[in-house]
Amino acid sequence: MNVNYIWYFLTFLTLVSAIMVVVVRNPIHSVLYLILTFFCISAHYVLLNAQFLAAVNVIVYAGAIMVLFLFVIMFLNLREYTAESKTNLVKLGAAVLGGVLLVIIVAALRSMQIEPLNKATYNSQVGMVESLGKVLFRDYLLPFELITVLFFVAMVGAVMLGKRETGERNF
Amino acid sequence: MQPTIPDVVQTIPLPYYIWFASALFVIGIVGVLTRRNAIIIFMSVEVMLNAVNLLLVAFSAYRSDPAGQVFVFFIMAVAAAEVSVGLAIIVMIYRNIQSIDIGLLNRLKG
């Protein structure tokens, strides 16, 4: 099957680029790998027929959030190498802890029963704008409105935090 | 309606997505635990959020239930708000101590 190869390739690429985000020294390279991760996840959404979320993922994550990260990194001029203050022992411990957690999650989910696909009632159009819009504005209208309040509060908070106080020096 | 089922839903078992999302989530956790750069810690948190998003979309697509994808939409909105405030805090930290190494923030201890 062709799609299977695409799936395995995308999964591999996503995991490798996510690991590179964590491992790479230079923060700018880290951001670029993170953008690659997000594009791969968007491709996964397309494979799952969730076109609306694929577009939103590219626009919001790879577009807005990553530009914000890149802007802050260049703004703070973090390009030069700075020695990390964590020892190798801490890093090894963290890696072992992560591996153990992964094993626990996978082992805990092994006995899970998954209901087989019901082909008669399957609707492949759920990920489209039409169906998502209906659900969003009918069943989830209140959370949607609350999100606007959250954005307003976040905007006010970011402006207040970023404001230079009188008498404070520049960078 | 059968021919319109996506190929991935038909051929890839759902547990593969669970393992994949778990691996992505664990990579994010390891990043938070190992790195000292506050911005990279933030990026690791984004990776963890995306692992959860992917799992929600996978379940939503396999069950053909749109509610999961609506939740992913909300998670993305909350992540955007979180990043804007978090990066403002990081800029604030950099102004005060000229570094974003979180090891230097131990003076926050009461």
mmCIF file of C-alpha atoms in Angstrom:
data_model
loop_
_atom_site.group_PDB
_atom_site.id
_atom_site.type_symbol
_atom_site.label_atom_id
_atom_site.label_comp_id
_atom_site.label_asym_id
_atom_site.label_seq_id
_atom_site.Cartn_x
_atom_site.Cartn_y
_atom_site.Cartn_z
ATOM 1 C CA MET A 1 0.000 0.000 0.000
ATOM 2 C CA ASN A 2 1.322 3.383 -0.996
ATOM 3 C CA VAL A 3 -0.316 5.348 1.792
ATOM 4 C CA ASN A 4 1.297 3.124 4.381
ATOM 5 C CA TYR A 5 4.778 4.074 3.161
ATOM 6 C CA ILE A 6 3.828 7.749 3.313
ATOM 7 C CA TRP A 7 2.524 7.215 6.848
ATOM 8 C CA TYR A 8 5.663 5.485 8.078
ATOM 9 C CA PHE A 9 7.902 8.047 6.427
ATOM 10 C CA LEU A 10 5.968 10.949 7.961
ATOM 11 C CA THR A 11 5.973 9.333 11.393
ATOM 12 C CA PHE A 12 9.709 8.737 11.201
ATOM 13 C CA LEU A 13 10.343 12.300 10.038
ATOM 14 C CA THR A 14 8.140 13.724 12.804
ATOM 15 C CA LEU A 15 9.889 11.778 15.537
ATOM 16 C CA VAL A 16 13.377 12.569 14.215
ATOM 17 C CA SER A 17 12.678 16.272 13.914
ATOM 18 C CA ALA A 18 11.068 16.322 17.379
ATOM 19 C CA ILE A 19 14.195 14.686 18.798
ATOM 20 C CA MET A 20 16.337 17.231 16.968
ATOM 21 C CA VAL A 21 14.307 20.056 18.579
ATOM 22 C CA VAL A 22 15.386 18.750 21.972
ATOM 23 C CA VAL A 23 18.975 17.798 21.099
ATOM 24 C CA VAL A 24 20.219 20.625 18.890
ATOM 25 C CA ARG A 25 22.315 23.331 20.598
ATOM 26 C CA ASN A 26 21.440 26.358 18.526
ATOM 27 C CA PRO A 27 17.955 27.704 19.429
ATOM 28 C CA ILE A 28 17.315 28.890 15.853
ATOM 29 C CA HIS A 29 17.942 25.384 14.480
ATOM 30 C CA SER A 30 15.645 24.124 17.198
ATOM 31 C CA VAL A 31 12.858 26.421 15.985
ATOM 32 C CA LEU A 32 13.381 25.317 12.381
ATOM 33 C CA TYR A 33 13.136 21.650 13.369
ATOM 34 C CA LEU A 34 9.995 22.450 15.330
ATOM 35 C CA ILE A 35 8.480 24.016 12.200
ATOM 36 C CA LEU A 36 9.328 20.804 10.316
ATOM 37 C CA THR A 37 7.612 18.809 13.079
ATOM 38 C CA PHE A 38 4.490 20.927 12.762
ATOM 39 C CA PHE A 39 4.399 20.526 8.994
ATOM 40 C CA CYS A 40 4.689 16.760 9.379
ATOM 41 C CA ILE A 41 1.840 16.755 11.893
ATOM 42 C CA SER A 42 -0.232 18.805 9.444
ATOM 43 C CA ALA A 43 0.482 16.173 6.801
ATOM 44 C CA HIS A 44 -0.773 13.553 9.254
ATOM 45 C CA TYR A 45 -3.975 15.570 9.648
ATOM 46 C CA VAL A 46 -4.402 15.577 5.851
ATOM 47 C CA LEU A 47 -3.942 11.797 5.785
ATOM 48 C CA LEU A 48 -6.656 11.531 8.442
ATOM 49 C CA ASN A 49 -8.946 13.692 6.280
ATOM 50 C CA ALA A 50 -8.941 16.578 8.785
ATOM 51 C CA GLN A 51 -8.273 19.279 6.218
ATOM 52 C CA PHE A 52 -9.513 22.186 8.315
ATOM 53 C CA LEU A 53 -7.187 21.379 11.198
ATOM 54 C CA ALA A 54 -4.285 20.834 8.811
ATOM 55 C CA ALA A 55 -4.761 24.356 7.484
ATOM 56 C CA VAL A 56 -5.228 25.810 10.967
ATOM 57 C CA ASN A 57 -2.145 23.971 12.209
ATOM 58 C CA VAL A 58 -0.008 25.469 9.463
ATOM 59 C CA ILE A 59 -1.444 28.959 9.910
ATOM 60 C CA VAL A 60 -1.501 29.121 13.707
ATOM 61 C CA TYR A 61 1.477 26.969 14.719
ATOM 62 C CA ALA A 62 3.905 27.114 11.819
ATOM 63 C CA GLY A 63 2.789 30.654 10.984
ATOM 64 C CA ALA A 64 2.010 32.663 14.080
ATOM 65 C CA ILE A 65 3.540 30.833 17.035
ATOM 66 C CA MET A 66 6.814 29.956 15.346
ATOM 67 C CA VAL A 67 7.246 33.504 14.056
ATOM 68 C CA LEU A 68 6.811 34.657 17.644
ATOM 69 C CA PHE A 69 9.473 32.198 18.839
ATOM 70 C CA LEU A 70 11.880 33.164 16.074
ATOM 71 C CA PHE A 71 11.261 36.834 16.755
ATOM 72 C CA VAL A 72 12.015 36.482 20.456
ATOM 73 C CA ILE A 73 15.170 34.415 19.820
ATOM 74 C CA MET A 74 16.516 36.978 17.376
ATOM 75 C CA PHE A 75 15.366 39.818 19.629
ATOM 76 C CA LEU A 76 17.344 38.394 22.556
ATOM 77 C CA ASN A 77 20.292 37.569 20.268
ATOM 78 C CA LEU A 78 20.802 34.042 21.628
ATOM 79 C CA ARG A 79 22.716 32.834 18.626
ATOM 80 C CA GLU A 80 26.024 32.331 20.365
ATOM 81 C CA TYR A 81 26.688 29.080 22.128
ATOM 82 C CA THR A 82 26.051 29.186 25.846
ATOM 83 C CA ALA A 83 27.090 26.359 28.106
ATOM 84 C CA GLU A 84 24.145 24.540 29.575
ATOM 85 C CA SER A 85 24.262 24.327 33.323
ATOM 86 C CA LYS A 86 22.856 20.796 33.599
ATOM 87 C CA THR A 87 25.163 17.872 34.187
ATOM 88 C CA ASN A 88 25.256 14.728 32.102
ATOM 89 C CA LEU A 89 23.889 12.746 35.027
ATOM 90 C CA VAL A 90 20.710 14.843 35.062
ATOM 91 C CA LYS A 91 20.331 14.415 31.298
ATOM 92 C CA LEU A 92 20.815 10.655 31.519
ATOM 93 C CA GLY A 93 18.303 10.467 34.355
ATOM 94 C CA ALA A 94 15.780 12.475 32.343
ATOM 95 C CA ALA A 95 16.239 10.229 29.294
ATOM 96 C CA VAL A 96 15.793 7.084 31.397
ATOM 97 C CA LEU A 97 12.722 8.597 33.039
ATOM 98 C CA GLY A 98 11.232 9.400 29.637
ATOM 99 C CA GLY A 99 11.880 5.888 28.372
ATOM 100 C CA VAL A 100 10.283 4.370 31.461
ATOM 101 C CA LEU A 101 7.255 6.628 31.035
ATOM 102 C CA LEU A 102 6.897 5.570 27.396
ATOM 103 C CA VAL A 103 7.071 1.895 28.377
ATOM 104 C CA ILE A 104 4.459 2.453 31.092
ATOM 105 C CA ILE A 105 2.072 4.212 28.704
ATOM 106 C CA VAL A 106 2.429 1.546 26.013
ATOM 107 C CA ALA A 107 2.095 -1.298 28.536
ATOM 108 C CA ALA A 108 -0.959 0.296 30.137
ATOM 109 C CA LEU A 109 -2.659 0.606 26.755
ATOM 110 C CA ARG A 110 -1.893 -2.931 25.613
ATOM 111 C CA SER A 111 -5.069 -4.458 26.965
ATOM 112 C CA MET A 112 -7.204 -1.752 25.378
ATOM 113 C CA GLN A 113 -10.154 -2.898 23.283
ATOM 114 C CA ILE A 114 -10.843 -0.885 20.168
ATOM 115 C CA GLU A 115 -14.223 -1.098 18.553
ATOM 116 C CA PRO A 116 -13.835 -2.035 14.881
ATOM 117 C CA LEU A 117 -14.613 0.517 12.227
ATOM 118 C CA ASN A 118 -18.314 0.712 11.479
ATOM 119 C CA LYS A 119 -18.332 1.183 7.725
ATOM 120 C CA ALA A 120 -22.071 1.745 7.487
ATOM 121 C CA THR A 121 -22.137 4.832 9.702
ATOM 122 C CA TYR A 122 -18.680 6.183 8.884
ATOM 123 C CA ASN A 123 -18.762 9.777 7.692
ATOM 124 C CA SER A 124 -15.547 10.851 6.004
ATOM 125 C CA GLN A 125 -16.576 14.505 5.903
ATOM 126 C CA VAL A 126 -16.243 15.224 9.652
ATOM 127 C CA GLY A 127 -12.921 17.029 9.234
ATOM 128 C CA MET A 128 -14.244 19.499 6.696
ATOM 129 C CA VAL A 129 -15.054 23.117 7.493
ATOM 130 C CA GLU A 130 -18.784 22.582 7.061
ATOM 131 C CA SER A 131 -19.227 19.852 9.645
ATOM 132 C CA LEU A 132 -16.750 21.342 12.123
ATOM 133 C CA GLY A 133 -18.359 24.764 11.806
ATOM 134 C CA LYS A 134 -21.782 23.338 12.563
ATOM 135 C CA VAL A 135 -20.517 21.580 15.695
ATOM 136 C CA LEU A 136 -18.415 24.548 16.799
ATOM 137 C CA PHE A 137 -21.149 27.153 16.521
ATOM 138 C CA ARG A 138 -23.991 24.962 17.751
ATOM 139 C CA ASP A 139 -22.639 22.784 20.558
ATOM 140 C CA TYR A 140 -19.493 24.681 21.544
ATOM 141 C CA LEU A 141 -20.601 28.284 21.147
ATOM 142 C CA LEU A 142 -19.921 29.278 24.778
ATOM 143 C CA PRO A 143 -16.329 27.919 24.825
ATOM 144 C CA PHE A 144 -15.747 29.670 21.511
ATOM 145 C CA GLU A 145 -16.824 32.994 22.992
ATOM 146 C CA LEU A 146 -14.756 32.367 26.116
ATOM 147 C CA ILE A 147 -11.707 31.865 23.890
ATOM 148 C CA THR A 148 -12.114 35.468 22.716
ATOM 149 C CA VAL A 149 -12.045 36.617 26.349
ATOM 150 C CA LEU A 150 -8.933 34.488 26.895
ATOM 151 C CA PHE A 151 -7.215 36.095 23.911
ATOM 152 C CA PHE A 152 -8.113 39.546 25.183
ATOM 153 C CA VAL A 153 -6.679 38.764 28.622
ATOM 154 C CA ALA A 154 -3.544 37.248 27.050
ATOM 155 C CA MET A 155 -3.073 40.325 24.894
ATOM 156 C CA VAL A 156 -3.421 42.662 27.877
ATOM 157 C CA GLY A 157 -1.045 40.479 29.899
ATOM 158 C CA ALA A 158 1.590 40.378 27.158
ATOM 159 C CA VAL A 159 1.437 44.140 26.700
ATOM 160 C CA MET A 160 1.669 44.763 30.438
ATOM 161 C CA LEU A 161 4.612 42.378 30.817
ATOM 162 C CA GLY A 162 6.456 43.752 27.833
ATOM 163 C CA LYS A 163 6.038 47.396 28.749
ATOM 164 C CA ARG A 164 9.186 49.159 29.853
ATOM 165 C CA GLU A 165 8.801 50.843 33.185
ATOM 166 C CA THR A 166 9.873 54.449 33.585
ATOM 167 C CA GLY A 167 13.532 54.792 34.440
ATOM 168 C CA GLU A 168 14.347 51.246 33.326
ATOM 169 C CA ARG A 169 17.182 51.001 30.846
ATOM 170 C CA ASN A 170 16.952 49.557 27.382
ATOM 171 C CA PHE A 171 18.584 46.319 26.322
ATOM 172 C CA MET B 1 -20.122 5.654 1.888
ATOM 173 C CA GLN B 2 -17.492 2.947 2.111
ATOM 174 C CA PRO B 3 -15.150 4.046 -0.707
ATOM 175 C CA THR B 4 -14.725 7.473 0.897
ATOM 176 C CA ILE B 5 -13.082 6.148 4.068
ATOM 177 C CA PRO B 6 -9.491 7.468 4.135
ATOM 178 C CA ASP B 7 -6.845 4.857 3.335
ATOM 179 C CA VAL B 8 -4.955 5.532 6.551
ATOM 180 C CA VAL B 9 -8.042 4.819 8.648
ATOM 181 C CA GLN B 10 -8.495 1.517 6.833
ATOM 182 C CA THR B 11 -4.922 0.270 6.849
ATOM 183 C CA ILE B 12 -3.165 1.757 9.910
ATOM 184 C CA PRO B 13 -4.416 0.408 13.253
ATOM 185 C CA LEU B 14 -5.372 2.988 15.847
ATOM 186 C CA PRO B 15 -2.749 1.766 18.402
ATOM 187 C CA TYR B 16 -0.003 2.933 16.026
ATOM 188 C CA TYR B 17 -1.252 6.470 16.516
ATOM 189 C CA ILE B 18 -1.297 5.969 20.270
ATOM 190 C CA TRP B 19 2.327 4.800 20.277
ATOM 191 C CA PHE B 20 3.366 7.574 17.945
ATOM 192 C CA ALA B 21 1.663 10.258 20.061
ATOM 193 C CA SER B 22 3.109 8.753 23.263
ATOM 194 C CA ALA B 23 6.613 8.864 21.777
ATOM 195 C CA LEU B 24 6.136 12.479 20.750
ATOM 196 C CA PHE B 25 4.829 13.352 24.207
ATOM 197 C CA VAL B 26 7.783 11.634 25.900
ATOM 198 C CA ILE B 27 10.201 13.521 23.642
ATOM 199 C CA GLY B 28 8.598 16.727 24.870
ATOM 200 C CA ILE B 29 8.915 15.628 28.503
ATOM 201 C CA VAL B 30 12.590 14.745 28.045
ATOM 202 C CA GLY B 31 13.133 18.146 26.459
ATOM 203 C CA VAL B 32 11.566 19.920 29.423
ATOM 204 C CA LEU B 33 13.676 17.875 31.843
ATOM 205 C CA THR B 34 17.039 18.129 30.088
ATOM 206 C CA ARG B 35 17.235 21.615 28.663
ATOM 207 C CA ARG B 36 17.982 24.795 30.591
ATOM 208 C CA ASN B 37 17.129 27.295 27.886
ATOM 209 C CA ALA B 38 13.655 28.640 28.725
ATOM 210 C CA ILE B 39 12.697 29.051 25.055
ATOM 211 C CA ILE B 40 13.574 25.438 24.244
ATOM 212 C CA ILE B 41 11.537 24.320 27.245
ATOM 213 C CA PHE B 42 8.619 26.232 25.768
ATOM 214 C CA MET B 43 9.127 24.514 22.428
ATOM 215 C CA SER B 44 9.119 21.125 24.139
ATOM 216 C CA VAL B 45 5.784 22.033 25.708
ATOM 217 C CA GLU B 46 4.509 22.813 22.206
ATOM 218 C CA VAL B 47 5.638 19.361 21.058
ATOM 219 C CA MET B 48 3.681 17.809 23.942
ATOM 220 C CA LEU B 49 0.579 19.828 23.040
ATOM 221 C CA ASN B 50 0.886 18.676 19.447
ATOM 222 C CA ALA B 51 1.174 15.042 20.497
ATOM 223 C CA VAL B 52 -2.147 15.386 22.310
ATOM 224 C CA ASN B 53 -3.683 17.180 19.327
ATOM 225 C CA LEU B 54 -2.592 14.400 17.003
ATOM 226 C CA LEU B 55 -4.112 11.741 19.242
ATOM 227 C CA LEU B 56 -7.408 13.663 19.478
ATOM 228 C CA VAL B 57 -7.567 14.044 15.691
ATOM 229 C CA ALA B 58 -6.743 10.365 15.184
ATOM 230 C CA PHE B 59 -9.518 9.217 17.517
ATOM 231 C CA SER B 60 -11.892 11.742 15.982
ATOM 232 C CA ALA B 61 -11.150 10.482 12.472
ATOM 233 C CA TYR B 62 -11.403 6.812 13.415
ATOM 234 C CA ARG B 63 -14.741 7.325 15.207
ATOM 235 C CA SER B 64 -15.908 9.947 12.646
ATOM 236 C CA ASP B 65 -16.901 12.216 15.519
ATOM 237 C CA PRO B 66 -16.247 15.942 14.950
ATOM 238 C CA ALA B 67 -16.127 16.867 18.670
ATOM 239 C CA GLY B 68 -12.491 15.764 18.996
ATOM 240 C CA GLN B 69 -11.389 18.097 16.226
ATOM 241 C CA VAL B 70 -13.274 20.997 17.821
ATOM 242 C CA PHE B 71 -11.294 20.354 20.996
ATOM 243 C CA VAL B 72 -8.061 20.447 18.996
ATOM 244 C CA PHE B 73 -9.162 23.829 17.706
ATOM 245 C CA PHE B 74 -9.584 25.042 21.300
ATOM 246 C CA ILE B 75 -6.212 23.597 22.321
ATOM 247 C CA MET B 76 -4.555 25.513 19.488
ATOM 248 C CA ALA B 77 -6.241 28.740 20.620
ATOM 249 C CA VAL B 78 -5.130 28.218 24.226
ATOM 250 C CA ALA B 79 -1.591 27.373 23.055
ATOM 251 C CA ALA B 80 -1.421 30.614 21.081
ATOM 252 C CA ALA B 81 -2.469 32.635 24.145
ATOM 253 C CA GLU B 82 -0.046 30.709 26.345
ATOM 254 C CA VAL B 83 2.880 31.322 24.012
ATOM 255 C CA SER B 84 2.251 35.056 23.785
ATOM 256 C CA VAL B 85 2.213 35.471 27.571
ATOM 257 C CA GLY B 86 5.075 33.003 28.106
ATOM 258 C CA LEU B 87 7.371 34.713 25.649
ATOM 259 C CA ALA B 88 6.557 38.074 27.234
ATOM 260 C CA ILE B 89 7.626 36.600 30.581
ATOM 261 C CA ILE B 90 10.844 35.251 29.011
ATOM 262 C CA VAL B 91 11.654 38.694 27.589
ATOM 263 C CA MET B 92 10.998 40.129 31.063
ATOM 264 C CA ILE B 93 13.371 37.566 32.641
ATOM 265 C CA TYR B 94 16.034 38.406 30.067
ATOM 266 C CA ARG B 95 15.715 42.086 30.917
ATOM 267 C CA ASN B 96 16.246 41.403 34.577
ATOM 268 C CA ILE B 97 19.069 38.842 34.590
ATOM 269 C CA GLN B 98 20.501 39.118 31.011
ATOM 270 C CA SER B 99 20.041 35.378 30.497
ATOM 271 C CA ILE B 100 17.247 32.890 29.943
ATOM 272 C CA ASP B 101 18.932 29.991 31.694
ATOM 273 C CA ILE B 102 16.342 28.751 34.173
ATOM 274 C CA GLY B 103 19.123 27.549 36.486
ATOM 275 C CA LEU B 104 19.771 31.181 37.325
ATOM 276 C CA LEU B 105 16.214 31.627 38.511
ATOM 277 C CA ASN B 106 16.692 29.678 41.752
ATOM 278 C CA ARG B 107 16.562 32.970 43.617
ATOM 279 C CA LEU B 108 12.787 32.787 43.140
ATOM 280 C CA LYS B 109 12.840 30.332 46.044
ATOM 281 C CA GLY B 110 10.988 31.809 48.989
#
